[in-house]
């Protein structure tokens, strides 16, 4: 891409401009609550229990007003399970009436027939139903017994209510990559859009990543499958795969952390990346003077991320321009330096780098809202 972008120097690419950061994020991830009725083994935020200090309804309304003033296009709402909050529908109504679009992810457990009709009547609302298997055995091994049936029941209710093309969101694992065609068939059955995302070793995912993350041959399969299906949504999840071929996958081909995206957690803390809930990447709080706008525009952390980044250990690799060094979150939680190769580097550099990382070098997640009962990872789908 060589087209000059608005406000940028002549000859600057869109990617170059985005790396410097924007006056407001294009979108942001907002976790409304850590409360959740599931205990997914790869949960990025180790959700389960509500934090007693989570933002009040009045604070949430005020934050939405800040988004509107900053002209944030939309927010990705998640959790935990966001629909657990008793003020959930009020918050959605306030956002959409303020011109802030809402996309929210849910496990579907709170979408019954009446809830689906209510959601279908709302403007500017997009829904993602999360599953991690195209069948109950594969899905429930990761998300919990009965979760596949719950999610598909929610899809049935949305379809019956005439909601429109909701999304089916899937985290790619070595167990479900063989089911890519089945996921596509499921989406087609509901007239839904399919959205695939990358597994990150954050939260409870730090413990299950080594058993769940796709194997090298599966990365190639996934890349080829996606290249043939540009309509399948991925965001910036798989730009590390671009080193596999001459054709880049659709989406943002760079790490947008602190540049075009960020995360706000249930207590109002702002993190550079939705996948790195760790003190090293906390930029401030919406409860600080100046609110979210001040954090976004003046945070020292965000300013540093917007500075030109060194290719580091990847400088000698001819594929750096294609993959941009990979995912910051994946590197951080596997103990690799941020200027090192992605742990799933498709040229093999990540595997070599991981071999030199001691167990003690991997950062521990700062927060854990898991419920007291242990979360067991099932290595094989139940039959």
GROMACS .gro file of C-alpha atoms in nm:
model
  383
    1UNK     CA    1   0.000   0.000   0.000
    2UNK     CA    2   0.152   0.333  -0.104
    3UNK     CA    3  -0.148   0.562  -0.102
    4UNK     CA    4  -0.101   0.882   0.097
    5UNK     CA    5  -0.332   0.893   0.397
    6UNK     CA    6  -0.511   1.195   0.536
    7UNK     CA    7  -0.288   1.392   0.769
    8UNK     CA    8   0.022   1.187   0.691
    9UNK     CA    9   0.340   1.289   0.509
   10UNK     CA   10   0.359   1.229   0.137
   11UNK     CA   11   0.443   0.868   0.058
   12UNK     CA   12   0.342   0.745   0.403
   13UNK     CA   13   0.136   0.427   0.416
   14UNK     CA   14  -0.172   0.371   0.626
   15UNK     CA   15   0.027   0.126   0.837
   16UNK     CA   16   0.290   0.393   0.902
   17UNK     CA   17   0.026   0.639   1.017
   18UNK     CA   18  -0.148   0.388   1.242
   19UNK     CA   19   0.182   0.302   1.410
   20UNK     CA   20   0.203   0.660   1.537
   21UNK     CA   21  -0.135   0.624   1.706
   22UNK     CA   22  -0.466   0.802   1.662
   23UNK     CA   23  -0.646   1.072   1.860
   24UNK     CA   24  -0.895   0.806   1.966
   25UNK     CA   25  -0.891   0.429   1.927
   26UNK     CA   26  -1.073   0.292   1.625
   27UNK     CA   27  -1.228   0.047   1.864
   28UNK     CA   28  -1.154  -0.070   2.214
   29UNK     CA   29  -1.220  -0.381   2.413
   30UNK     CA   30  -1.418  -0.325   2.730
   31UNK     CA   31  -1.459  -0.601   2.983
   32UNK     CA   32  -1.771  -0.512   3.180
   33UNK     CA   33  -1.729  -0.772   3.452
   34UNK     CA   34  -1.508  -1.059   3.560
   35UNK     CA   35  -1.817  -1.252   3.668
   36UNK     CA   36  -1.880  -1.558   3.454
   37UNK     CA   37  -2.084  -1.875   3.478
   38UNK     CA   38  -1.822  -2.067   3.277
   39UNK     CA   39  -1.456  -2.141   3.347
   40UNK     CA   40  -1.298  -2.170   3.003
   41UNK     CA   41  -0.948  -2.311   3.029
   42UNK     CA   42  -0.803  -2.047   2.795
   43UNK     CA   43  -0.980  -1.743   2.945
   44UNK     CA   44  -0.759  -1.436   2.890
   45UNK     CA   45  -0.878  -1.264   3.206
   46UNK     CA   46  -0.912  -1.571   3.430
   47UNK     CA   47  -1.273  -1.470   3.480
   48UNK     CA   48  -1.517  -1.624   3.723
   49UNK     CA   49  -1.577  -1.396   4.021
   50UNK     CA   50  -1.706  -1.040   4.008
   51UNK     CA   51  -1.461  -0.777   4.131
   52UNK     CA   52  -1.628  -0.572   4.408
   53UNK     CA   53  -1.464  -0.255   4.269
   54UNK     CA   54  -1.604  -0.284   3.918
   55UNK     CA   55  -1.735   0.037   3.761
   56UNK     CA   56  -2.079   0.146   3.876
   57UNK     CA   57  -2.364   0.211   3.636
   58UNK     CA   58  -2.307   0.587   3.668
   59UNK     CA   59  -1.935   0.546   3.593
   60UNK     CA   60  -2.009   0.329   3.292
   61UNK     CA   61  -2.256   0.583   3.156
   62UNK     CA   62  -1.996   0.857   3.203
   63UNK     CA   63  -1.735   0.649   3.022
   64UNK     CA   64  -1.971   0.596   2.729
   65UNK     CA   65  -2.016   0.973   2.713
   66UNK     CA   66  -1.638   1.009   2.689
   67UNK     CA   67  -1.628   0.760   2.401
   68UNK     CA   68  -1.895   0.959   2.218
   69UNK     CA   69  -1.704   1.286   2.270
   70UNK     CA   70  -1.386   1.125   2.138
   71UNK     CA   71  -1.578   0.978   1.841
   72UNK     CA   72  -1.484   0.621   1.922
   73UNK     CA   73  -1.652   0.426   1.644
   74UNK     CA   74  -1.746   0.121   1.847
   75UNK     CA   75  -1.657  -0.083   2.154
   76UNK     CA   76  -1.605  -0.457   2.182
   77UNK     CA   77  -1.775  -0.555   2.506
   78UNK     CA   78  -1.680  -0.873   2.681
   79UNK     CA   79  -1.596  -1.016   3.019
   80UNK     CA   80  -1.640  -1.249   3.195
   81UNK     CA   81  -1.995  -1.283   3.072
   82UNK     CA   82  -2.114  -0.924   3.014
   83UNK     CA   83  -2.483  -1.009   3.018
   84UNK     CA   84  -2.452  -1.105   3.385
   85UNK     CA   85  -2.447  -0.736   3.478
   86UNK     CA   86  -2.804  -0.640   3.573
   87UNK     CA   87  -2.764  -0.304   3.396
   88UNK     CA   88  -2.640  -0.463   3.073
   89UNK     CA   89  -2.932  -0.361   2.850
   90UNK     CA   90  -2.932  -0.008   2.995
   91UNK     CA   91  -2.564   0.029   2.907
   92UNK     CA   92  -2.621  -0.096   2.553
   93UNK     CA   93  -2.913   0.144   2.509
   94UNK     CA   94  -2.705   0.438   2.634
   95UNK     CA   95  -2.416   0.356   2.404
   96UNK     CA   96  -2.621   0.312   2.089
   97UNK     CA   97  -2.831   0.622   2.158
   98UNK     CA   98  -2.504   0.815   2.199
   99UNK     CA   99  -2.378   0.703   1.858
  100UNK     CA  100  -2.130   0.450   1.993
  101UNK     CA  101  -2.169   0.114   1.822
  102UNK     CA  102  -2.155  -0.199   2.034
  103UNK     CA  103  -2.016  -0.541   1.957
  104UNK     CA  104  -2.036  -0.784   2.242
  105UNK     CA  105  -1.918  -1.138   2.298
  106UNK     CA  106  -2.125  -1.381   2.501
  107UNK     CA  107  -2.139  -1.749   2.579
  108UNK     CA  108  -2.512  -1.729   2.502
  109UNK     CA  109  -2.634  -1.845   2.841
  110UNK     CA  110  -2.840  -1.529   2.897
  111UNK     CA  111  -3.002  -1.519   2.553
  112UNK     CA  112  -3.347  -1.674   2.575
  113UNK     CA  113  -3.634  -1.610   2.334
  114UNK     CA  114  -3.738  -1.279   2.493
  115UNK     CA  115  -3.378  -1.160   2.524
  116UNK     CA  116  -3.317  -1.236   2.157
  117UNK     CA  117  -3.622  -1.030   2.059
  118UNK     CA  118  -3.499  -0.740   2.271
  119UNK     CA  119  -3.155  -0.754   2.113
  120UNK     CA  120  -3.305  -0.773   1.765
  121UNK     CA  121  -3.491  -0.446   1.830
  122UNK     CA  122  -3.170  -0.255   1.916
  123UNK     CA  123  -2.970  -0.041   1.675
  124UNK     CA  124  -2.595  -0.062   1.613
  125UNK     CA  125  -2.555  -0.382   1.811
  126UNK     CA  126  -2.349  -0.677   1.692
  127UNK     CA  127  -2.335  -1.008   1.877
  128UNK     CA  128  -2.063  -1.271   1.883
  129UNK     CA  129  -2.151  -1.613   2.022
  130UNK     CA  130  -1.836  -1.788   2.145
  131UNK     CA  131  -1.773  -2.155   2.082
  132UNK     CA  132  -1.447  -2.347   2.057
  133UNK     CA  133  -1.560  -2.665   1.888
  134UNK     CA  134  -1.794  -2.755   1.605
  135UNK     CA  135  -1.937  -3.027   1.824
  136UNK     CA  136  -2.010  -3.064   2.194
  137UNK     CA  137  -1.719  -3.297   2.267
  138UNK     CA  138  -1.452  -3.059   2.135
  139UNK     CA  139  -1.616  -2.741   2.263
  140UNK     CA  140  -1.710  -2.862   2.609
  141UNK     CA  141  -1.359  -2.990   2.678
  142UNK     CA  142  -1.249  -2.625   2.675
  143UNK     CA  143  -1.559  -2.429   2.776
  144UNK     CA  144  -1.738  -2.668   3.013
  145UNK     CA  145  -2.008  -2.933   3.010
  146UNK     CA  146  -2.322  -2.825   2.828
  147UNK     CA  147  -2.175  -2.501   2.691
  148UNK     CA  148  -2.211  -2.605   2.326
  149UNK     CA  149  -2.580  -2.679   2.369
  150UNK     CA  150  -2.626  -2.345   2.545
  151UNK     CA  151  -2.449  -2.154   2.267
  152UNK     CA  152  -2.644  -2.320   1.986
  153UNK     CA  153  -2.971  -2.258   2.170
  154UNK     CA  154  -2.881  -1.887   2.181
  155UNK     CA  155  -2.814  -1.898   1.806
  156UNK     CA  156  -3.154  -2.059   1.753
  157UNK     CA  157  -3.323  -1.782   1.954
  158UNK     CA  158  -3.142  -1.507   1.761
  159UNK     CA  159  -3.234  -1.665   1.429
  160UNK     CA  160  -3.599  -1.703   1.532
  161UNK     CA  161  -3.607  -1.339   1.647
  162UNK     CA  162  -3.478  -1.221   1.310
  163UNK     CA  163  -3.170  -1.064   1.464
  164UNK     CA  164  -2.975  -1.081   1.141
  165UNK     CA  165  -2.620  -1.202   1.070
  166UNK     CA  166  -2.471  -1.244   1.416
  167UNK     CA  167  -2.116  -1.374   1.446
  168UNK     CA  168  -1.980  -1.706   1.563
  169UNK     CA  169  -1.645  -1.649   1.732
  170UNK     CA  170  -1.390  -1.928   1.763
  171UNK     CA  171  -1.046  -1.938   1.925
  172UNK     CA  172  -0.824  -2.157   1.710
  173UNK     CA  173  -0.667  -2.458   1.885
  174UNK     CA  174  -0.494  -2.773   1.768
  175UNK     CA  175  -0.811  -2.962   1.862
  176UNK     CA  176  -1.050  -2.756   1.647
  177UNK     CA  177  -0.844  -2.658   1.342
  178UNK     CA  178  -0.948  -2.989   1.178
  179UNK     CA  179  -1.306  -2.859   1.212
  180UNK     CA  180  -1.264  -2.543   1.002
  181UNK     CA  181  -1.504  -2.664   0.735
  182UNK     CA  182  -1.754  -2.766   1.001
  183UNK     CA  183  -1.740  -2.419   1.158
  184UNK     CA  184  -1.804  -2.266   0.817
  185UNK     CA  185  -2.100  -2.499   0.766
  186UNK     CA  186  -2.240  -2.405   1.108
  187UNK     CA  187  -2.214  -2.035   1.026
  188UNK     CA  188  -2.381  -2.089   0.689
  189UNK     CA  189  -2.662  -2.279   0.858
  190UNK     CA  190  -2.749  -1.972   1.063
  191UNK     CA  191  -2.663  -1.713   0.800
  192UNK     CA  192  -2.396  -1.598   1.045
  193UNK     CA  193  -2.047  -1.460   0.995
  194UNK     CA  194  -1.753  -1.666   1.112
  195UNK     CA  195  -1.482  -1.494   1.316
  196UNK     CA  196  -1.161  -1.677   1.403
  197UNK     CA  197  -0.917  -1.551   1.665
  198UNK     CA  198  -0.576  -1.655   1.786
  199UNK     CA  199  -0.514  -1.835   2.113
  200UNK     CA  200  -0.293  -1.627   2.343
  201UNK     CA  201  -0.107  -1.764   2.647
  202UNK     CA  202  -0.268  -1.513   2.884
  203UNK     CA  203  -0.479  -1.564   3.195
  204UNK     CA  204  -0.573  -1.930   3.234
  205UNK     CA  205  -0.450  -1.970   2.879
  206UNK     CA  206  -0.095  -1.948   3.014
  207UNK     CA  207  -0.143  -2.292   3.169
  208UNK     CA  208  -0.319  -2.453   2.873
  209UNK     CA  209  -0.137  -2.288   2.582
  210UNK     CA  210   0.122  -2.561   2.536
  211UNK     CA  211  -0.154  -2.822   2.500
  212UNK     CA  212  -0.391  -2.606   2.295
  213UNK     CA  213  -0.192  -2.391   2.054
  214UNK     CA  214  -0.186  -2.511   1.691
  215UNK     CA  215   0.104  -2.715   1.565
  216UNK     CA  216   0.325  -2.583   1.280
  217UNK     CA  217   0.156  -2.788   1.007
  218UNK     CA  218  -0.183  -2.666   1.131
  219UNK     CA  219  -0.065  -2.305   1.105
  220UNK     CA  220  -0.001  -2.367   0.736
  221UNK     CA  221  -0.342  -2.529   0.695
  222UNK     CA  222  -0.508  -2.234   0.867
  223UNK     CA  223  -0.325  -1.980   0.650
  224UNK     CA  224  -0.422  -2.156   0.327
  225UNK     CA  225  -0.782  -2.199   0.443
  226UNK     CA  226  -0.811  -1.828   0.528
  227UNK     CA  227  -0.650  -1.713   0.204
  228UNK     CA  228  -0.925  -1.897   0.016
  229UNK     CA  229  -1.194  -1.734   0.234
  230UNK     CA  230  -1.137  -1.357   0.262
  231UNK     CA  231  -1.492  -1.323   0.397
  232UNK     CA  232  -1.398  -1.502   0.721
  233UNK     CA  233  -1.323  -1.239   0.985
  234UNK     CA  234  -0.992  -1.241   1.174
  235UNK     CA  235  -0.909  -0.881   1.269
  236UNK     CA  236  -0.536  -0.871   1.337
  237UNK     CA  237  -0.527  -1.217   1.492
  238UNK     CA  238  -0.308  -1.399   1.242
  239UNK     CA  239  -0.070  -1.148   1.087
  240UNK     CA  240   0.217  -1.368   1.206
  241UNK     CA  241   0.104  -1.618   0.939
  242UNK     CA  242   0.173  -1.372   0.657
  243UNK     CA  243   0.534  -1.490   0.645
  244UNK     CA  244   0.404  -1.813   0.488
  245UNK     CA  245   0.326  -1.668   0.147
  246UNK     CA  246   0.318  -1.374  -0.091
  247UNK     CA  247  -0.043  -1.291  -0.005
  248UNK     CA  248  -0.131  -1.119   0.321
  249UNK     CA  249  -0.442  -1.211   0.512
  250UNK     CA  250  -0.712  -0.942   0.535
  251UNK     CA  251  -0.695  -0.724   0.844
  252UNK     CA  252  -0.452  -0.498   1.023
  253UNK     CA  253  -0.100  -0.623   0.958
  254UNK     CA  254   0.058  -0.488   1.275
  255UNK     CA  255   0.028  -0.489   1.652
  256UNK     CA  256  -0.226  -0.218   1.728
  257UNK     CA  257  -0.164  -0.213   2.104
  258UNK     CA  258  -0.177   0.143   2.234
  259UNK     CA  259  -0.191   0.272   1.877
  260UNK     CA  260  -0.539   0.193   1.752
  261UNK     CA  261  -0.673  -0.042   2.022
  262UNK     CA  262  -0.659  -0.090   2.397
  263UNK     CA  263  -0.857  -0.256   2.676
  264UNK     CA  264  -1.055  -0.123   2.971
  265UNK     CA  265  -1.112  -0.378   3.246
  266UNK     CA  266  -1.410  -0.400   3.484
  267UNK     CA  267  -1.250  -0.172   3.747
  268UNK     CA  268  -1.154   0.090   3.489
  269UNK     CA  269  -0.786   0.008   3.444
  270UNK     CA  270  -0.660   0.069   3.090
  271UNK     CA  271  -0.421  -0.176   2.926
  272UNK     CA  272  -0.237  -0.137   2.598
  273UNK     CA  273  -0.343  -0.474   2.466
  274UNK     CA  274  -0.663  -0.675   2.514
  275UNK     CA  275  -0.447  -0.985   2.556
  276UNK     CA  276  -0.194  -0.858   2.812
  277UNK     CA  277  -0.366  -0.794   3.144
  278UNK     CA  278  -0.046  -0.736   3.333
  279UNK     CA  279   0.088  -0.442   3.534
  280UNK     CA  280   0.370  -0.389   3.284
  281UNK     CA  281   0.111  -0.294   3.023
  282UNK     CA  282  -0.126  -0.092   3.241
  283UNK     CA  283  -0.141   0.266   3.116
  284UNK     CA  284  -0.368   0.421   3.379
  285UNK     CA  285  -0.728   0.425   3.492
  286UNK     CA  286  -1.046   0.587   3.366
  287UNK     CA  287  -1.092   0.696   3.728
  288UNK     CA  288  -0.779   0.912   3.705
  289UNK     CA  289  -0.813   1.287   3.641
  290UNK     CA  290  -0.896   1.347   3.277
  291UNK     CA  291  -1.058   1.005   3.240
  292UNK     CA  292  -1.002   0.775   2.948
  293UNK     CA  293  -0.907   1.051   2.704
  294UNK     CA  294  -0.613   1.155   2.921
  295UNK     CA  295  -0.489   0.798   2.946
  296UNK     CA  296  -0.514   0.743   2.572
  297UNK     CA  297  -0.345   1.069   2.476
  298UNK     CA  298  -0.084   1.121   2.747
  299UNK     CA  299   0.013   0.780   2.889
  300UNK     CA  300   0.389   0.728   2.888
  301UNK     CA  301   0.331   0.363   2.800
  302UNK     CA  302   0.119   0.447   2.497
  303UNK     CA  303   0.366   0.711   2.385
  304UNK     CA  304   0.649   0.457   2.397
  305UNK     CA  305   0.448   0.203   2.195
  306UNK     CA  306   0.389   0.469   1.929
  307UNK     CA  307   0.759   0.529   1.883
  308UNK     CA  308   0.935   0.350   1.596
  309UNK     CA  309   1.002  -0.006   1.704
  310UNK     CA  310   1.320  -0.199   1.639
  311UNK     CA  311   1.300  -0.529   1.452
  312UNK     CA  312   1.536  -0.669   1.716
  313UNK     CA  313   1.620  -1.033   1.669
  314UNK     CA  314   1.397  -1.042   1.359
  315UNK     CA  315   1.601  -0.778   1.173
  316UNK     CA  316   1.787  -1.036   0.967
  317UNK     CA  317   1.471  -1.222   0.867
  318UNK     CA  318   1.341  -1.146   0.520
  319UNK     CA  319   0.982  -1.195   0.638
  320UNK     CA  320   0.975  -0.917   0.900
  321UNK     CA  321   0.778  -0.677   0.680
  322UNK     CA  322   0.516  -0.947   0.631
  323UNK     CA  323   0.467  -1.050   0.993
  324UNK     CA  324   0.596  -0.741   1.182
  325UNK     CA  325   0.756  -0.967   1.439
  326UNK     CA  326   0.428  -1.120   1.553
  327UNK     CA  327   0.217  -1.078   1.867
  328UNK     CA  328   0.337  -0.884   2.171
  329UNK     CA  329   0.110  -1.080   2.407
  330UNK     CA  330   0.225  -1.418   2.279
  331UNK     CA  331   0.588  -1.318   2.328
  332UNK     CA  332   0.540  -1.165   2.672
  333UNK     CA  333   0.357  -1.453   2.837
  334UNK     CA  334   0.591  -1.717   2.695
  335UNK     CA  335   0.893  -1.531   2.835
  336UNK     CA  336   1.030  -1.407   2.502
  337UNK     CA  337   1.158  -1.049   2.460
  338UNK     CA  338   0.920  -0.811   2.285
  339UNK     CA  339   1.172  -0.755   2.007
  340UNK     CA  340   1.220  -1.130   1.966
  341UNK     CA  341   1.036  -1.370   1.735
  342UNK     CA  342   0.677  -1.474   1.785
  343UNK     CA  343   0.660  -1.807   1.972
  344UNK     CA  344   0.459  -1.945   1.680
  345UNK     CA  345   0.691  -1.794   1.416
  346UNK     CA  346   0.621  -1.993   1.100
  347UNK     CA  347   0.988  -1.988   0.998
  348UNK     CA  348   1.083  -2.178   1.314
  349UNK     CA  349   1.265  -1.898   1.498
  350UNK     CA  350   1.009  -1.894   1.778
  351UNK     CA  351   1.048  -2.262   1.856
  352UNK     CA  352   1.424  -2.216   1.886
  353UNK     CA  353   1.381  -1.913   2.110
  354UNK     CA  354   1.132  -2.094   2.337
  355UNK     CA  355   1.383  -2.371   2.392
  356UNK     CA  356   1.603  -2.122   2.576
  357UNK     CA  357   1.331  -1.989   2.809
  358UNK     CA  358   1.330  -2.124   3.163
  359UNK     CA  359   0.998  -2.180   3.340
  360UNK     CA  360   1.078  -1.904   3.588
  361UNK     CA  361   1.124  -1.650   3.309
  362UNK     CA  362   0.757  -1.658   3.210
  363UNK     CA  363   0.560  -1.373   3.372
  364UNK     CA  364   0.272  -1.468   3.595
  365UNK     CA  365  -0.065  -1.305   3.520
  366UNK     CA  366  -0.120  -1.008   3.750
  367UNK     CA  367  -0.490  -1.075   3.806
  368UNK     CA  368  -0.686  -1.393   3.868
  369UNK     CA  369  -1.061  -1.392   3.916
  370UNK     CA  370  -1.104  -1.767   3.878
  371UNK     CA  371  -1.353  -1.934   4.106
  372UNK     CA  372  -1.207  -2.135   4.397
  373UNK     CA  373  -1.283  -2.472   4.239
  374UNK     CA  374  -0.995  -2.590   4.020
  375UNK     CA  375  -1.023  -2.569   3.642
  376UNK     CA  376  -0.909  -2.895   3.484
  377UNK     CA  377  -0.795  -2.909   3.124
  378UNK     CA  378  -0.921  -3.209   2.934
  379UNK     CA  379  -0.651  -3.308   2.687
  380UNK     CA  380  -0.880  -3.517   2.470
  381UNK     CA  381  -1.240  -3.445   2.369
  382UNK     CA  382  -1.487  -3.647   2.570
  383UNK     CA  383  -1.681  -3.912   2.384
   0.00000   0.00000   0.00000
